[in-house]
Amino acid sequence: MKPRYLALLLFSLAGLTAGAQQLQLYDNTNYKAIYFKQACDLISKTPNLVLLDVRSPGEYADTSQYVGSRIGRLKGSVNISIDSVEKHFNDLKALKGRPFLVYCSHSQRSRRVSKFLADSGFTNIYSLNGGMTEVNRTPDAAFPCKSSLYTSNLPYKLIPPDDAVAFVKDKTNLVIDVRPAAQFNGTDSAEFNNIGRFKNATNIPHDQLDQQIGKLAKYKERPILVVDLSLTAEVNAAEKLTKAGFKNVSVLYDGIDAFILRFPSASRERKELLTGEPGYKLVGVKETVDLLNNSPNTVVADIRPKDQFENKAEQKFLNLGRIKNAVNLVSQEQLEGYLANKAKTTPVLIYGSFSAGTRGMKGMPVASPSELAKKLAAEGYTHVYLLYNGIYDVVWSAANVDGLQSAKGILTDHEGLY
């Protein structure tokens, strides 16, 4: 996951949320944890189902001060934020005999509320794995129910990586990359920003968009896709365009890195549509699982501080376990020393806590995962892989993404969402 999701991890542990660690341990015990495909079936066959959205009112109405949290909602849902559930408990109790489908943005809050309701005597509770994040990542064509269930108050459309493929291939569409020029060109001083771009993208940095909008007037009726590393930056740019009268604006859901990590490093999608990827391979959870299953000789370098590697960090949310057979190598010197007697064709997987850009935050690795990967590739190592969004992405995906349940098999010393 990306650094911005840390705010969700650090969600206040007051009242209802107290002691809410190891959340997924209660999946399918206290309540049923289901994927979006199952939710579609449940909703269509359960007319008395209560759809309960436990996000904040701003998130629910797409008016949150955090623009990256404006990601739509499910039609027919009622909104009672997690910090208001106890206050409105009598209202919920009146519906106790009906089944509930509880959801939020990432399924952490929904798990907390689902457990609370189950502990309070509710007997037919479902929690939506991945929440609205996974709903937005879901390809429209693969899930026809999405069009009938999803709604938003947004003046632009959020499109998932799978649906972006056809959009980008269509030369009549305009792809605007609003990252700074250095990031777009792969020359940024922070290596984790140099991850590649769409071949046919036009770079208009966000801080220049106001001045450039006039020159784009001829494209007002043309489909436009806004791209950045940050969903927040994408949304801010999309809002500027729609306010200026552009009629058909879309946002690449969760950024250019979400597109890159959706497809394997050797995939046709990445080869045909992207350019400027680094000399090492950026990988997501699926490719990581496949790599470790198919190449058991892979050196797995965990660059987190020792206390996190050993599950002894004072901040409990940092105790995520580790990938099986990982070695704790927290610096370039340690990593190079460990590899000294190994062939440069040896596969090397590098990972940190969260995204590759979280270096310097409290509790995060001192070394940059991206910098370590870059240096190894420059030294001639031919199979360097960077798990771009860190071990947290493995943990979260194993619990929430349909088809990635097997990711739990590469983890050790791990129980529960934290």
Coordinates of C-alpha atoms in Angstrom, one line a residue, residues 82-226:
I82 CA -17.4 3.8 12.8
D83 CA -17.2 6.4 15.5
S84 CA -21.0 6.8 15.6
V85 CA -22.0 3.1 15.6
E86 CA -22.3 2.9 19.4
K87 CA -24.3 6.2 19.4
H88 CA -26.8 4.8 16.8
F89 CA -26.8 1.2 18.2
N90 CA -30.5 1.3 19.0
D91 CA -31.3 2.2 15.4
L92 CA -29.2 -0.8 14.3
K93 CA -30.7 -3.0 16.9
A94 CA -34.1 -2.4 15.4
L95 CA -32.8 -4.1 12.2
K96 CA -31.1 -7.0 14.1
G97 CA -33.1 -9.6 12.3
R98 CA -31.9 -8.5 8.8
P99 CA -28.6 -9.5 7.2
F100 CA -26.0 -6.7 7.0
L101 CA -23.2 -6.1 4.5
V102 CA -20.7 -3.8 6.1
Y103 CA -18.1 -1.9 4.1
C104 CA -15.6 0.9 4.2
S105 CA -12.6 2.0 2.1
H106 CA -10.2 -0.9 2.8
S107 CA -12.1 -3.2 5.0
Q108 CA -10.3 -2.4 8.3
R109 CA -13.2 -0.4 9.8
S110 CA -15.8 -2.8 8.3
R111 CA -14.1 -5.7 10.1
R112 CA -14.1 -3.8 13.4
V113 CA -17.8 -3.0 13.1
S114 CA -18.7 -6.5 11.9
K115 CA -17.0 -8.0 14.9
F116 CA -18.8 -5.5 17.2
L117 CA -22.2 -6.3 15.7
A118 CA -21.5 -10.0 16.0
D119 CA -20.4 -9.7 19.6
S120 CA -23.6 -7.7 20.2
G121 CA -25.8 -10.6 19.1
F122 CA -26.3 -9.9 15.3
T123 CA -26.2 -13.2 13.6
N124 CA -26.0 -12.5 9.8
I125 CA -23.1 -10.1 9.2
Y126 CA -21.0 -9.8 6.1
S127 CA -17.8 -7.7 5.7
L128 CA -16.7 -6.7 2.2
N129 CA -13.1 -7.6 1.6
G130 CA -11.1 -4.6 0.3
G131 CA -14.0 -2.2 0.6
M132 CA -14.5 0.5 -2.0
T133 CA -10.8 0.2 -2.9
E134 CA -11.4 -3.2 -4.4
V135 CA -14.7 -2.1 -6.0
N136 CA -12.8 0.6 -7.8
R137 CA -10.1 -1.7 -8.8
T138 CA -12.6 -4.1 -10.3
P139 CA -12.8 -4.2 -14.1
D140 CA -16.2 -3.1 -15.4
A141 CA -16.5 -5.8 -18.0
A142 CA -15.6 -8.6 -15.6
F143 CA -18.2 -7.5 -13.1
P144 CA -21.4 -6.3 -14.8
C145 CA -23.0 -5.8 -11.4
K146 CA -20.6 -2.9 -10.7
S147 CA -22.5 -0.5 -13.0
S148 CA -25.7 -1.2 -11.1
L149 CA -24.2 -1.1 -7.6
Y150 CA -21.6 1.7 -7.8
T151 CA -22.4 5.4 -7.6
S152 CA -20.6 8.6 -6.8
N153 CA -21.0 12.4 -6.8
L154 CA -17.8 12.9 -8.8
P155 CA -17.6 14.9 -12.0
Y156 CA -14.9 12.5 -13.3
K157 CA -14.7 8.8 -13.6
L158 CA -12.3 6.5 -11.7
I159 CA -11.1 3.7 -13.9
P160 CA -9.1 0.6 -12.8
P161 CA -5.8 -0.5 -14.4
D162 CA -7.5 -3.2 -16.5
D163 CA -9.9 -0.8 -18.1
A164 CA -7.1 1.7 -18.6
V165 CA -5.4 -0.6 -21.1
A166 CA -8.0 -0.1 -23.8
F167 CA -8.2 3.6 -23.0
V168 CA -4.4 4.1 -23.4
K169 CA -4.3 2.0 -26.6
D170 CA -6.9 4.2 -28.3
K171 CA -4.9 7.0 -30.0
T172 CA -7.9 9.3 -30.1
N173 CA -7.8 9.6 -26.3
L174 CA -5.5 12.0 -24.4
V175 CA -3.4 10.8 -21.5
I176 CA -2.1 13.6 -19.3
D177 CA 0.6 12.8 -16.8
V178 CA 0.6 15.6 -14.2
R179 CA 3.8 14.5 -12.3
P180 CA 6.8 16.8 -12.2
A181 CA 8.9 16.6 -15.3
A182 CA 11.8 14.8 -13.4
Q183 CA 9.4 12.0 -12.3
F184 CA 7.9 11.8 -15.8
N185 CA 11.4 11.6 -17.4
G186 CA 12.8 9.2 -14.7
T187 CA 15.4 11.6 -13.5
D188 CA 14.0 12.5 -10.0
S189 CA 16.4 12.6 -7.1
A190 CA 14.1 10.2 -5.2
E191 CA 14.6 6.9 -7.0
F192 CA 11.2 5.5 -5.9
N193 CA 9.5 8.2 -8.2
N194 CA 11.3 6.9 -11.3
I195 CA 9.0 4.0 -12.2
G196 CA 8.1 4.7 -15.9
R197 CA 5.3 6.3 -17.8
F198 CA 2.9 5.7 -20.6
K199 CA 4.5 6.0 -24.0
N200 CA 1.8 8.2 -25.5
A201 CA 1.3 10.4 -22.4
T202 CA 1.6 14.2 -22.5
N203 CA 3.4 15.7 -19.5
I204 CA 1.7 18.8 -18.0
P205 CA 3.0 19.1 -14.4
H206 CA 0.3 19.8 -11.9
D207 CA 1.8 23.2 -11.0
Q208 CA 1.6 24.2 -14.6
L209 CA -1.9 22.9 -15.4
D210 CA -3.7 26.2 -14.7
Q211 CA -1.5 28.0 -17.3
Q212 CA -1.8 25.2 -19.8
I213 CA -5.5 24.5 -19.6
G214 CA -6.3 27.2 -22.2
K215 CA -4.1 25.4 -24.7
L216 CA -6.1 22.2 -24.2
A217 CA -9.4 23.8 -25.1
K218 CA -9.6 21.9 -28.4
Y219 CA -9.8 18.6 -26.3
K220 CA -12.8 19.6 -24.2
E221 CA -15.0 16.9 -25.8
R222 CA -12.2 14.3 -26.0
P223 CA -11.7 11.5 -23.5
I224 CA -8.9 12.4 -21.1
L225 CA -7.1 10.2 -18.6
V226 CA -5.2 11.9 -15.7

